[in-house]
CSV table of C-alpha atoms in Angstrom, one decimal:
chain,number,residue,atom,x,y,z
A,1,MET,CA,111.4,93.0,106.9
A,2,LYS,CA,113.9,90.7,108.6
A,3,LEU,CA,113.4,89.7,112.2
A,4,ILE,CA,116.6,88.5,113.8
A,5,PHE,CA,116.4,87.0,117.3
A,6,GLY,CA,118.4,84.9,119.7
A,7,ASN,CA,119.9,84.8,123.2
A,8,PRO,CA,122.3,87.4,124.4
A,9,GLY,CA,125.7,86.9,122.7
A,10,SER,CA,124.2,84.9,119.9
A,11,GLY,CA,125.4,87.4,117.2
A,12,LYS,CA,122.2,89.5,116.6
A,13,THR,CA,124.1,92.8,116.5
A,14,LYS,CA,126.9,91.4,114.4
A,15,ALA,CA,124.3,90.1,111.9
A,16,LEU,CA,122.6,93.4,111.8
A,17,LEU,CA,125.8,95.3,111.3
A,18,GLU,CA,126.7,93.0,108.5
A,19,LEU,CA,123.4,93.8,106.8
A,20,SER,CA,123.9,97.5,107.4
A,21,ALA,CA,127.3,97.3,105.6
A,22,LYS,CA,126.0,95.1,102.8
A,23,ASN,CA,122.8,97.1,102.1
A,24,ASN,CA,124.1,100.6,103.1
A,25,ILE,CA,121.1,101.0,105.5
A,26,PRO,CA,121.8,102.8,108.8
A,27,VAL,CA,121.0,101.4,112.3
A,28,LEU,CA,118.5,103.4,114.4
A,29,CYS,CA,119.7,103.7,118.0
A,30,GLU,CA,118.2,105.0,121.2
A,31,SER,CA,121.1,107.2,122.1
A,32,GLN,CA,124.4,108.7,120.9
A,33,ALA,CA,126.2,106.4,123.2
A,34,ARG,CA,124.8,103.4,121.4
A,35,VAL,CA,125.8,105.0,118.0
A,36,GLU,CA,129.4,105.2,119.2
A,37,ARG,CA,129.2,101.6,120.6
A,38,LEU,CA,128.0,100.3,117.2
A,39,LEU,CA,130.7,102.1,115.3
A,40,VAL,CA,133.3,100.5,117.5
A,41,LYS,CA,131.7,97.1,117.1
A,42,ALA,CA,131.4,97.5,113.3
A,43,LYS,CA,135.1,98.5,113.1
A,44,GLY,CA,136.1,95.5,115.2
A,45,TYR,CA,134.2,93.2,112.8
A,46,GLY,CA,135.7,94.9,109.8
A,47,TYR,CA,132.4,96.3,108.5
A,48,ASP,CA,132.1,99.7,106.8
A,49,ILE,CA,128.6,100.8,107.9
A,50,PRO,CA,126.7,104.0,107.3
A,51,LEU,CA,126.7,106.2,110.3
A,52,PRO,CA,124.1,104.9,112.8
A,53,ILE,CA,121.4,107.5,113.7
A,54,THR,CA,119.2,108.4,116.7
A,55,MET,CA,115.6,109.4,116.7
A,56,ASN,CA,116.8,113.1,116.9
A,57,SER,CA,118.6,112.8,113.6
A,58,LEU,CA,116.0,110.8,111.7
A,59,SER,CA,114.7,112.7,108.7
A,60,GLU,CA,112.6,112.2,105.6
A,61,ASP,CA,115.8,111.6,103.7
A,62,VAL,CA,116.2,108.3,105.5
A,63,LYS,CA,114.1,105.7,103.7
A,64,GLU,CA,115.0,102.5,105.6
A,65,VAL,CA,116.6,101.7,108.9
A,66,TYR,CA,117.6,98.6,110.9
A,67,ILE,CA,117.0,98.7,114.6
A,68,ASP,CA,119.3,96.9,117.0
A,69,ASP,CA,117.2,95.9,120.1
A,70,ILE,CA,113.7,97.1,119.4
A,71,LYS,CA,112.8,97.1,123.1
A,72,ARG,CA,115.7,99.5,123.9
A,73,VAL,CA,114.6,101.9,121.2
A,74,LEU,CA,110.9,101.9,121.9
A,75,ASP,CA,111.5,102.2,125.7
A,76,ALA,CA,113.5,105.4,124.9
A,77,VAL,CA,110.9,106.8,122.5
A,78,LEU,CA,107.9,105.9,124.7
A,79,HIS,CA,109.6,106.8,128.0
A,80,THR,CA,108.2,103.7,129.5
A,81,SER,CA,109.0,100.0,129.5
A,82,LEU,CA,107.7,98.0,126.5
A,83,ALA,CA,105.6,95.0,127.8
A,84,GLY,CA,104.9,93.4,124.4
A,85,ILE,CA,104.6,93.8,120.7
A,86,THR,CA,102.9,92.1,117.7
A,87,VAL,CA,104.5,91.5,114.3
A,88,ASN,CA,102.5,90.6,111.2
A,89,SER,CA,103.6,87.3,109.8
A,90,ASP,CA,103.3,88.1,106.1
A,91,GLU,CA,105.2,87.5,102.9
A,92,ASP,CA,107.7,90.3,103.7
A,93,LEU,CA,108.8,88.8,107.0
A,94,GLU,CA,112.0,86.7,107.2
A,95,VAL,CA,112.6,85.3,110.6
A,96,VAL,CA,116.2,84.4,111.5
A,97,ASP,CA,116.7,82.5,114.8
A,98,LEU,CA,120.4,82.6,115.6
A,99,ASP,CA,119.9,80.1,118.4
A,100,LYS,CA,118.9,77.4,115.9
A,101,ARG,CA,121.9,77.6,113.5
């Protein structure tokens, strides 16, 4: 799993869209409005990404996803505000800090 973090405007979404295009993995979004926004962004960056999906269109056929803004997605799924999360730091975790490039 890749964990990309940085301040607003640091390029997190752009980096994720680049990965989506490169690896043909869709982005999971909290809403159809966000799907449309990501399609516009991807086109602007010149990336050909698979169609982003929402929780409603998630199926067993989808084996992997990227998530742009985990808090936004979990807030929508849980119908509450996410106060914190944990992430296991194991061999499969690659951390990319866009503020330290």
